[in-house]
GROMACS .gro file of C-alpha atoms in nm:
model
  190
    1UNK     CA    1   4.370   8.996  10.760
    2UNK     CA    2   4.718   8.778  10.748
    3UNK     CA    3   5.011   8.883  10.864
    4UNK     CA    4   5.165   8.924  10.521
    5UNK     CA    5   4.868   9.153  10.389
    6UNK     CA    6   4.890   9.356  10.744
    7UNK     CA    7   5.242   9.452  10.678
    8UNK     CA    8   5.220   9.499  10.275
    9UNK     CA    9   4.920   9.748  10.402
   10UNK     CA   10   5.106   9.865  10.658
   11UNK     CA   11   5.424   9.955  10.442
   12UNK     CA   12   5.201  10.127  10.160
   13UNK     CA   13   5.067  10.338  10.427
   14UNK     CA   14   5.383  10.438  10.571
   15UNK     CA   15   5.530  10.528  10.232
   16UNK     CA   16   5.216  10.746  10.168
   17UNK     CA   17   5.229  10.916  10.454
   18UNK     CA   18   5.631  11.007  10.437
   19UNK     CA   19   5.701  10.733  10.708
   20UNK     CA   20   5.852  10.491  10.520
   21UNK     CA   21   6.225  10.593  10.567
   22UNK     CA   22   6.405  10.491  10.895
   23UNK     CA   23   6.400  10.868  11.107
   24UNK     CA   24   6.711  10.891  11.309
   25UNK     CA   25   6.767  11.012  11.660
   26UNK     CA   26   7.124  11.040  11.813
   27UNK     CA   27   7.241  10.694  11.856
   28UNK     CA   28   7.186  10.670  12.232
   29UNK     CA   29   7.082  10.394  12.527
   30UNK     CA   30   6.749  10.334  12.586
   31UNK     CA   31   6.667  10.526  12.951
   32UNK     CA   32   6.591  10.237  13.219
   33UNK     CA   33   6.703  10.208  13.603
   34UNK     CA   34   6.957   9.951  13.599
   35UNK     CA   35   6.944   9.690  13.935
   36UNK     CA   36   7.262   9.582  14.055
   37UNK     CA   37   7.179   9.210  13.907
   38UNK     CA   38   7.199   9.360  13.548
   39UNK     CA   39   7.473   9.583  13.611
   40UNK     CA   40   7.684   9.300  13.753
   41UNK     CA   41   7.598   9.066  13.449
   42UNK     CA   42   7.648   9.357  13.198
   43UNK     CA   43   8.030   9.426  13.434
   44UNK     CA   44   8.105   9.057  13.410
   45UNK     CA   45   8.052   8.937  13.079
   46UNK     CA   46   8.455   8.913  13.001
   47UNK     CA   47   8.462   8.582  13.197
   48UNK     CA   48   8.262   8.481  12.897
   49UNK     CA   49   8.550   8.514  12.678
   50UNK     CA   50   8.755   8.210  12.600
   51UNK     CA   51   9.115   8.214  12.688
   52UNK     CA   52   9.226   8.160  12.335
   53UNK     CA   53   8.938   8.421  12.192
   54UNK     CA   54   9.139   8.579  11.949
   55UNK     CA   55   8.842   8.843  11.827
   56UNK     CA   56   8.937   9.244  11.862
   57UNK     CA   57   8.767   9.399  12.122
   58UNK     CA   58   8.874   9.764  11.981
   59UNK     CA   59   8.596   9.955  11.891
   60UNK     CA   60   8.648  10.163  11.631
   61UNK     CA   61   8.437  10.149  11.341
   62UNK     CA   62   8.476   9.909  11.031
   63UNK     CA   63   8.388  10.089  10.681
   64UNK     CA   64   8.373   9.843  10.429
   65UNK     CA   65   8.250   9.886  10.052
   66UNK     CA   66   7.915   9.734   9.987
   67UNK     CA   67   8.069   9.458   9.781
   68UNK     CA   68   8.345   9.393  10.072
   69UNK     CA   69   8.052   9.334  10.292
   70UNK     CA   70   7.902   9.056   9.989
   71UNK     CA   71   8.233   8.887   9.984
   72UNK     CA   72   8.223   8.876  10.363
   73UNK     CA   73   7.899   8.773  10.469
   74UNK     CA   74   7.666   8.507  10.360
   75UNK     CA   75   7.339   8.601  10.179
   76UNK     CA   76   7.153   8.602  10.464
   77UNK     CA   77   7.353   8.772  10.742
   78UNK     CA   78   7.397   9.072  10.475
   79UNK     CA   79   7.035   9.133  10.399
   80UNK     CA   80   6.998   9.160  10.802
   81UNK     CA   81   7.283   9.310  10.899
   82UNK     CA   82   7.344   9.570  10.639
   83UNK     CA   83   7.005   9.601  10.469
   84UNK     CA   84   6.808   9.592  10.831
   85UNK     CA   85   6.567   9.326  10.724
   86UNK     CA   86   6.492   9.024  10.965
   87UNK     CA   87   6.531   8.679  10.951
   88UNK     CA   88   6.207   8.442  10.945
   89UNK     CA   89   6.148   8.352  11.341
   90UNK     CA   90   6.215   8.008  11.464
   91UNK     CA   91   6.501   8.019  11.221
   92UNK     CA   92   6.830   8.043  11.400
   93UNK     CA   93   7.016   7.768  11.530
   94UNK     CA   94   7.103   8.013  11.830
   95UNK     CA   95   6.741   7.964  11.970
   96UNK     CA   96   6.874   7.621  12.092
   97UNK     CA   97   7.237   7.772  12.181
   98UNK     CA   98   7.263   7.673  12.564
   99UNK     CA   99   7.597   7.664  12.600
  100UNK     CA  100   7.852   7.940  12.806
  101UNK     CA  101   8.013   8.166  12.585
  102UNK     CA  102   7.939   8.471  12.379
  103UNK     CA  103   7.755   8.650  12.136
  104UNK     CA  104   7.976   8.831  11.885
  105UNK     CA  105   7.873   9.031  11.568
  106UNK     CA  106   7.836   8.811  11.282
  107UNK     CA  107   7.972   9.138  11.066
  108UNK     CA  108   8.284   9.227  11.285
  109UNK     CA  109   8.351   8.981  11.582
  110UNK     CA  110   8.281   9.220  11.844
  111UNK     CA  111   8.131   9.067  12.129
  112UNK     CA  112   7.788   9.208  12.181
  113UNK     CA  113   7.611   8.967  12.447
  114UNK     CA  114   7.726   8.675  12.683
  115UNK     CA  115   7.496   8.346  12.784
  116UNK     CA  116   7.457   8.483  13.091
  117UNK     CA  117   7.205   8.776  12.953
  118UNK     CA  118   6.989   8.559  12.715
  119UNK     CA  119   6.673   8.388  12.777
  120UNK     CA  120   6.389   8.218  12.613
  121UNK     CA  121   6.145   8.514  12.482
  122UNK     CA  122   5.897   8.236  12.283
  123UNK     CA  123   5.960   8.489  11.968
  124UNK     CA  124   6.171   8.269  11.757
  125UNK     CA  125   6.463   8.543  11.797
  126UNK     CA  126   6.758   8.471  12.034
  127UNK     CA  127   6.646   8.761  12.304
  128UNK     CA  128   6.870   8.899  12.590
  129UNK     CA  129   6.801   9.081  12.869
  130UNK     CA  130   7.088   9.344  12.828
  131UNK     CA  131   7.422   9.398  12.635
  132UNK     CA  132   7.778   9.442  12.655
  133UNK     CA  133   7.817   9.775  12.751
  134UNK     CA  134   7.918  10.000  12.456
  135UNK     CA  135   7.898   9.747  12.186
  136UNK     CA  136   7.556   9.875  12.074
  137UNK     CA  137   7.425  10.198  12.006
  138UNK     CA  138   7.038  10.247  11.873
  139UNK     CA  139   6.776  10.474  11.705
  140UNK     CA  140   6.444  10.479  11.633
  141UNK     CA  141   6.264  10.277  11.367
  142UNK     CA  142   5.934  10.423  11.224
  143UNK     CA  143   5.918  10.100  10.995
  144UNK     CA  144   5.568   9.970  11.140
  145UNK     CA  145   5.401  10.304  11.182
  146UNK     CA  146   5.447  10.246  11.552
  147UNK     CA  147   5.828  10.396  11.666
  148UNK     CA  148   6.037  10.126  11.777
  149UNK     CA  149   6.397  10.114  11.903
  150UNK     CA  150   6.660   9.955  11.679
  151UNK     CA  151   7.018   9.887  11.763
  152UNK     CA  152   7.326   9.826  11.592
  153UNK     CA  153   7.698   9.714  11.651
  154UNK     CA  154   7.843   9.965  11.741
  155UNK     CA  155   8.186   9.900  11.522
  156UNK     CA  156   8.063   9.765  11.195
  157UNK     CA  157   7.694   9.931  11.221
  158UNK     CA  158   7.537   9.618  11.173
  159UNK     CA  159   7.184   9.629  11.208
  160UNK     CA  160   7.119   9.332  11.490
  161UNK     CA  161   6.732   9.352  11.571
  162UNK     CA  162   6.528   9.581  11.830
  163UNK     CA  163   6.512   9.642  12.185
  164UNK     CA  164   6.115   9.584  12.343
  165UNK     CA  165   6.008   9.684  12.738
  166UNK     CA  166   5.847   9.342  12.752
  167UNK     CA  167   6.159   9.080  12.938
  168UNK     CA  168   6.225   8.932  13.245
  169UNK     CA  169   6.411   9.054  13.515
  170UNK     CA  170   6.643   9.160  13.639
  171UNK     CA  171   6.577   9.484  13.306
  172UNK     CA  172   6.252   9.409  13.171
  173UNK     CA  173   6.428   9.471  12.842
  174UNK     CA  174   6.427   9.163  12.563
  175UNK     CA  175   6.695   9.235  12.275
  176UNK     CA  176   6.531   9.073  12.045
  177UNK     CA  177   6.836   8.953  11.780
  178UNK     CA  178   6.818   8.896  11.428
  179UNK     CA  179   7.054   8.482  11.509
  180UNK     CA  180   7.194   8.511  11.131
  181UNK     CA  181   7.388   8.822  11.278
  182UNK     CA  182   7.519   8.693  11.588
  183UNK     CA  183   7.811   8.377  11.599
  184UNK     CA  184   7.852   8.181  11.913
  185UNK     CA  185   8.163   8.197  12.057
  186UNK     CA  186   8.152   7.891  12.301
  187UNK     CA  187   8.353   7.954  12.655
  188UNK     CA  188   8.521   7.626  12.629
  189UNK     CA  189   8.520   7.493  12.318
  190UNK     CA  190   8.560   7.147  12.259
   0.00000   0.00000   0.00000
């Protein structure tokens, strides 16, 4: 069976069995013992920031109309980001992003990861191996039959990807992100 068929099945069979609607859970962090290597990189990721960053770093939540979010987004960063679908893998220039700097929201601007917390998963999605504390929040997804943990910015809501047990250390965790919702804020840009 391809891929494509597998998940056309798998969809059909959610819908018939009442799964097919995302099930949410209080928006909460996934429950993992930090080591002092990820708390320091999650504690440090400011120094990321470029002096002249000129991005808000308030949190408190965007509400835009769903045709404010059209005229603000591209095509494909609003079917990700506020219709939770995901981008085809291998196809964000972000894969090959090696440079210092950070992640921001694609949606909103709000920082969400820093170079120093991604890695190469072999996915096709930029992965990290944590966050920027309190710029995510997540649920669960019941999508794929099998629950899986979803996050979102935690100012604009935008859906960003999912959160797997399967990284590196110094978490274990790989954010696996949707690169269409993500910009690259470089450190020092040239």
């Amino acid at each position: 069976m391809n891929r494509r068929k597998f998940i056309t099945s798998t969809i059909a069979v959610t819908a018939s069995l009442g799964l097919g609607s995302t099930m949410f859970s209080a928006f909460s962090e996934p429950a993992f013992k930090k080591s002092r290597t990820a708390l320091a990189i999650e504690q440090q990721w400011r120094k990321f920031l470029p002096k002249s960053y000129s991005g808000s770093l308030v949190l408190t939540p965007l509400k835009l109309s769903k045709q404010e979010w059209q005229q603000r987004l591209s095509s494909a960063a609003f079917r990700v980001l506020r219709e939770e679908q995901t981008e085809r893998p291998g196809s964000s220039i972000l894969n090959e992003q090696h440079g210092k700097g950070i992640y921001a929201c694609e949606g909103c601007d709000l920082p969400l990861f820093t170079s120093a917390m991604k890695f190469e998963s072999g996915t096709g999605w930029p992965s990290f191996t944590t966050h920027i504390p309190g710029h995510l929040a997540t649920k669960k997804d019941y999508k794929m039959i099998w629950p899986r943990t979803e996050y979102h910015c935690i100012r604009c809501g935008g859906h960003q990807g999912h959160v797997f047990n399967d990284g590196p250390k110094p978490t274990g965790q790989r954010w696996c992100n949707n690169g269409v919702a993500l910009k690259f804020v470089a450190m020092n840009p040239s």
